[in-house]
PDB file of C-alpha atoms in Angstrom:
ATOM      1  CA  MET X   1      16.845  33.704  -0.373  1.00  0.00           C
ATOM      2  CA  SER X   2      14.061  36.084  -1.294  1.00  0.00           C
ATOM      3  CA  ARG X   3      10.466  35.037  -1.843  1.00  0.00           C
ATOM      4  CA  PRO X   4       8.912  35.502  -5.263  1.00  0.00           C
ATOM      5  CA  ILE X   5       6.610  38.464  -5.632  1.00  0.00           C
ATOM      6  CA  LEU X   6       3.087  37.634  -6.749  1.00  0.00           C
ATOM      7  CA  LEU X   7       1.835  39.929  -9.466  1.00  0.00           C
ATOM      8  CA  ASN X   8      -1.766  38.868  -8.916  1.00  0.00           C
ATOM      9  CA  PRO X   9      -2.249  37.418  -5.432  1.00  0.00           C
ATOM     10  CA  VAL X  10      -6.032  37.199  -5.794  1.00  0.00           C
ATOM     11  CA  ALA X  11      -5.777  35.032  -8.911  1.00  0.00           C
ATOM     12  CA  TYR X  12      -3.141  32.904  -7.157  1.00  0.00           C
ATOM     13  CA  ALA X  13      -5.455  32.364  -4.161  1.00  0.00           C
ATOM     14  CA  ILE X  14      -8.431  31.521  -6.371  1.00  0.00           C
ATOM     15  CA  GLU X  15      -6.403  29.025  -8.392  1.00  0.00           C
ATOM     16  CA  GLY X  16      -5.052  27.392  -5.221  1.00  0.00           C
ATOM     17  CA  ALA X  17      -8.553  27.001  -3.821  1.00  0.00           C
ATOM     18  CA  CYS X  18      -9.777  25.175  -6.920  1.00  0.00           C
ATOM     19  CA  LYS X  19      -9.908  21.390  -7.036  1.00  0.00           C
ATOM     20  CA  LEU X  20      -7.406  19.471  -9.105  1.00  0.00           C
ATOM     21  CA  PRO X  21      -8.333  19.426 -12.806  1.00  0.00           C
ATOM     22  CA  PRO X  22     -10.570  16.446 -13.700  1.00  0.00           C
ATOM     23  CA  GLU X  23      -7.957  14.851 -15.965  1.00  0.00           C
ATOM     24  CA  GLN X  24      -5.322  15.087 -13.239  1.00  0.00           C
ATOM     25  CA  ARG X  25      -7.697  13.563 -10.667  1.00  0.00           C
ATOM     26  CA  ALA X  26      -8.532  10.734 -13.069  1.00  0.00           C
ATOM     27  CA  ALA X  27      -4.851  10.078 -13.812  1.00  0.00           C
ATOM     28  CA  ILE X  28      -3.925   9.903 -10.128  1.00  0.00           C
ATOM     29  CA  VAL X  29      -6.785   7.556  -9.242  1.00  0.00           C
ATOM     30  CA  ALA X  30      -6.175   5.349 -12.313  1.00  0.00           C
ATOM     31  CA  GLY X  31      -2.444   5.081 -11.576  1.00  0.00           C
ATOM     32  CA  ASN X  32      -3.052   4.169  -7.946  1.00  0.00           C
ATOM     33  CA  THR X  33      -5.686   1.609  -8.943  1.00  0.00           C
ATOM     34  CA  ALA X  34      -3.352   0.056 -11.527  1.00  0.00           C
ATOM     35  CA  ALA X  35      -0.557  -0.190  -8.957  1.00  0.00           C
ATOM     36  CA  LEU X  36      -2.921  -1.816  -6.452  1.00  0.00           C
ATOM     37  CA  THR X  37      -4.134  -4.284  -9.089  1.00  0.00           C
ATOM     38  CA  ALA X  38      -0.540  -5.233  -9.937  1.00  0.00           C
ATOM     39  CA  LEU X  39       0.194  -5.782  -6.245  1.00  0.00           C
ATOM     40  CA  ARG X  40      -2.982  -7.857  -5.837  1.00  0.00           C
ATOM     41  CA  GLU X  41      -2.038 -10.001  -8.867  1.00  0.00           C
ATOM     42  CA  GLY X  42       1.530 -10.506  -7.618  1.00  0.00           C
ATOM     43  CA  HIS X  43       3.460  -8.696 -10.339  1.00  0.00           C
ATOM     44  CA  ALA X  44       3.927  -5.183  -8.943  1.00  0.00           C
ATOM     45  CA  THR X  45       7.127  -3.446  -9.977  1.00  0.00           C
ATOM     46  CA  ARG X  46       9.231  -1.247  -7.714  1.00  0.00           C
ATOM     47  CA  ASP X  47       7.715   1.829  -9.399  1.00  0.00           C
ATOM     48  CA  GLN X  48       4.185   0.600  -8.725  1.00  0.00           C
ATOM     49  CA  PHE X  49       5.008  -0.231  -5.123  1.00  0.00           C
ATOM     50  CA  ASP X  50       6.615   3.194  -4.685  1.00  0.00           C
ATOM     51  CA  ARG X  51       3.546   4.838  -6.218  1.00  0.00           C
ATOM     52  CA  LEU X  52       1.282   3.184  -3.640  1.00  0.00           C
ATOM     53  CA  THR X  53       3.643   4.173  -0.848  1.00  0.00           C
ATOM     54  CA  GLN X  54       3.798   7.797  -1.992  1.00  0.00           C
ATOM     55  CA  ALA X  55       0.025   7.943  -2.502  1.00  0.00           C
ATOM     56  CA  LEU X  56      -0.678   6.713   1.010  1.00  0.00           C
ATOM     57  CA  LEU X  57       1.913   8.988   2.596  1.00  0.00           C
ATOM     58  CA  ILE X  58       0.308  11.939   0.804  1.00  0.00           C
ATOM     59  CA  ALA X  59      -3.114  10.671   1.872  1.00  0.00           C
ATOM     60  CA  ASP X  60      -1.986  10.571   5.495  1.00  0.00           C
ATOM     61  CA  GLU X  61      -0.496  14.047   5.177  1.00  0.00           C
ATOM     62  CA  LEU X  62      -3.781  15.367   3.766  1.00  0.00           C
ATOM     63  CA  ARG X  63      -5.598  13.631   6.626  1.00  0.00           C
ATOM     64  CA  ALA X  64      -3.344  15.274   9.187  1.00  0.00           C
ATOM     65  CA  HIS X  65      -4.383  18.640   7.780  1.00  0.00           C
ATOM     66  CA  GLY X  66      -8.107  18.013   7.807  1.00  0.00           C
ATOM     67  CA  LEU X  67      -9.065  15.934   4.757  1.00  0.00           C
ATOM     68  CA  ALA X  68     -10.501  12.570   5.956  1.00  0.00           C
ATOM     69  CA  ARG X  69      -9.396  13.315   9.504  1.00  0.00           C
ATOM     70  CA  ASP X  70     -11.234  10.281  10.887  1.00  0.00           C
ATOM     71  CA  HIS X  71      -9.114   7.839   8.845  1.00  0.00           C
ATOM     72  CA  ALA X  72      -5.871   7.938  10.830  1.00  0.00           C
ATOM     73  CA  ASP X  73      -6.118   4.190  11.536  1.00  0.00           C
ATOM     74  CA  THR X  74      -6.983   3.440   7.894  1.00  0.00           C
ATOM     75  CA  PHE X  75      -3.793   5.059   6.634  1.00  0.00           C
ATOM     76  CA  ALA X  76      -1.587   3.822   9.489  1.00  0.00           C
ATOM     77  CA  THR X  77      -2.686   0.219   8.926  1.00  0.00           C
ATOM     78  CA  ALA X  78      -2.097   0.480   5.171  1.00  0.00           C
ATOM     79  CA  ILE X  79       1.329   2.092   5.588  1.00  0.00           C
ATOM     80  CA  ASP X  80       2.280  -0.640   8.066  1.00  0.00           C
ATOM     81  CA  ALA X  81       1.098  -3.231   5.525  1.00  0.00           C
ATOM     82  CA  LEU X  82       3.293  -1.686   2.838  1.00  0.00           C
ATOM     83  CA  ALA X  83       6.254  -1.731   5.226  1.00  0.00           C
ATOM     84  CA  ALA X  84       5.649  -5.430   5.958  1.00  0.00           C
ATOM     85  CA  ILE X  85       5.444  -6.240   2.227  1.00  0.00           C
ATOM     86  CA  LEU X  86       8.680  -4.340   1.573  1.00  0.00           C
ATOM     87  CA  ALA X  87      10.459  -6.096   4.450  1.00  0.00           C
ATOM     88  CA  ARG X  88       9.363  -9.502   3.120  1.00  0.00           C
ATOM     89  CA  MET X  89      10.508  -8.628  -0.391  1.00  0.00           C
ATOM     90  CA  GLU X  90      13.904  -7.477   0.878  1.00  0.00           C
ATOM     91  CA  ARG X  91      14.333 -10.632   2.989  1.00  0.00           C
ATOM     92  CA  THR X  92      13.490 -12.976   0.149  1.00  0.00           C
ATOM     93  CA  GLY X  93      14.850 -10.900  -2.726  1.00  0.00           C
ATOM     94  CA  GLY X  94      11.721 -11.737  -4.637  1.00  0.00           C
ATOM     95  CA  ARG X  95       8.444 -10.093  -5.488  1.00  0.00           C
ATOM     96  CA  TYR X  96       6.120  -7.758  -3.647  1.00  0.00           C
ATOM     97  CA  VAL X  97       3.669 -10.255  -2.199  1.00  0.00           C
ATOM     98  CA  ALA X  98       0.783  -9.025  -0.078  1.00  0.00           C
ATOM     99  CA  ARG X  99      -1.252 -11.131   2.303  1.00  0.00           C
ATOM    100  CA  GLY X 100      -5.029 -10.882   2.451  1.00  0.00           C
ATOM    101  CA  PRO X 101      -5.349  -8.514   5.413  1.00  0.00           C
ATOM    102  CA  GLU X 102      -2.579  -6.318   3.979  1.00  0.00           C
ATOM    103  CA  LEU X 103      -4.385  -6.060   0.647  1.00  0.00           C
ATOM    104  CA  THR X 104      -7.623  -5.193   2.409  1.00  0.00           C
ATOM    105  CA  ALA X 105      -5.924  -2.428   4.404  1.00  0.00           C
ATOM    106  CA  ILE X 106      -4.214  -0.989   1.323  1.00  0.00           C
ATOM    107  CA  ASP X 107      -7.399  -1.232  -0.743  1.00  0.00           C
ATOM    108  CA  ASP X 108      -9.381   0.632   1.933  1.00  0.00           C
ATOM    109  CA  ALA X 109      -6.757   3.385   2.137  1.00  0.00           C
ATOM    110  CA  VAL X 110      -6.524   3.746  -1.654  1.00  0.00           C
ATOM    111  CA  PHE X 111     -10.314   4.120  -1.759  1.00  0.00           C
ATOM    112  CA  VAL X 112     -10.305   6.846   0.903  1.00  0.00           C
ATOM    113  CA  HIS X 113      -7.431   8.563  -0.918  1.00  0.00           C
ATOM    114  CA  SER X 114      -9.455   8.537  -4.142  1.00  0.00           C
ATOM    115  CA  VAL X 115     -12.195  10.431  -2.284  1.00  0.00           C
ATOM    116  CA  GLN X 116      -9.560  12.858  -1.007  1.00  0.00           C
ATOM    117  CA  ILE X 117      -8.321  13.397  -4.577  1.00  0.00           C
ATOM    118  CA  GLU X 118     -11.846  14.275  -5.711  1.00  0.00           C
ATOM    119  CA  ASN X 119     -12.089  16.938  -2.989  1.00  0.00           C
ATOM    120  CA  VAL X 120      -8.589  18.292  -2.393  1.00  0.00           C
ATOM    121  CA  ALA X 121      -7.706  21.851  -3.346  1.00  0.00           C
ATOM    122  CA  LEU X 122      -4.694  22.335  -5.588  1.00  0.00           C
ATOM    123  CA  SER X 123      -2.884  24.341  -2.891  1.00  0.00           C
ATOM    124  CA  GLU X 124      -3.505  21.626  -0.255  1.00  0.00           C
ATOM    125  CA  MET X 125      -2.081  18.944  -2.547  1.00  0.00           C
ATOM    126  CA  GLU X 126       0.990  21.028  -3.327  1.00  0.00           C
ATOM    127  CA  ARG X 127       1.580  21.730   0.373  1.00  0.00           C
ATOM    128  CA  ALA X 128       1.288  18.037   1.232  1.00  0.00           C
ATOM    129  CA  GLN X 129       3.804  17.146  -1.475  1.00  0.00           C
ATOM    130  CA  ARG X 130       6.215  19.859  -0.297  1.00  0.00           C
ATOM    131  CA  ARG X 131       5.958  18.727   3.342  1.00  0.00           C
ATOM    132  CA  LEU X 132       6.658  15.115   2.407  1.00  0.00           C
ATOM    133  CA  GLY X 133       9.559  16.170   0.197  1.00  0.00           C
ATOM    134  CA  ALA X 134      11.046  18.163   3.065  1.00  0.00           C
ATOM    135  CA  GLN X 135      10.621  15.206   5.447  1.00  0.00           C
ATOM    136  CA  TRP X 136      12.256  12.875   2.922  1.00  0.00           C
ATOM    137  CA  ARG X 137      15.243  15.221   2.425  1.00  0.00           C
ATOM    138  CA  GLN X 138      15.642  15.577   6.188  1.00  0.00           C
ATOM    139  CA  GLN X 139      15.622  11.802   6.659  1.00  0.00           C
ATOM    140  CA  ARG X 140      18.169  11.378   3.868  1.00  0.00           C
ATOM    141  CA  ARG X 141      20.497  13.912   5.532  1.00  0.00           C
ATOM    142  CA  ALA X 142      20.092  12.182   8.907  1.00  0.00           C
ATOM    143  CA  THR X 143      21.100   8.794   7.457  1.00  0.00           C
ATOM    144  CA  ALA X 144      23.931  10.121   5.271  1.00  0.00           C
TER     145      ALA X 144
END
């Protein structure tokens, strides 16, 4: 497969170095906050739970590549909390119910991710999403 040819590589580089547009940053942060609120109040849907999971996986990916590098434990603890909540929900067949320490861990990670969103370059965000997508596809193939 051939790579696309860039007609204006300088413009492409400049655009990739820019931060996410303000409305996109606001939408991401608001969606993550709404999902966290629903989890806190005990009525999170699967979509909201998945949104939090994806947000924190992206946050950890951004961290691994230099954005909030000192928050490895923050994201690991929150991702572990999400895994525990999911396991409980699957065991009981009920709702996504978080315990106090789990909510605290997730809340801390969502806050740090909101700071990442305010500072991430468009190209960094796209790369993080592509890397996670590739990891997800690889895991799906391995379990198929």
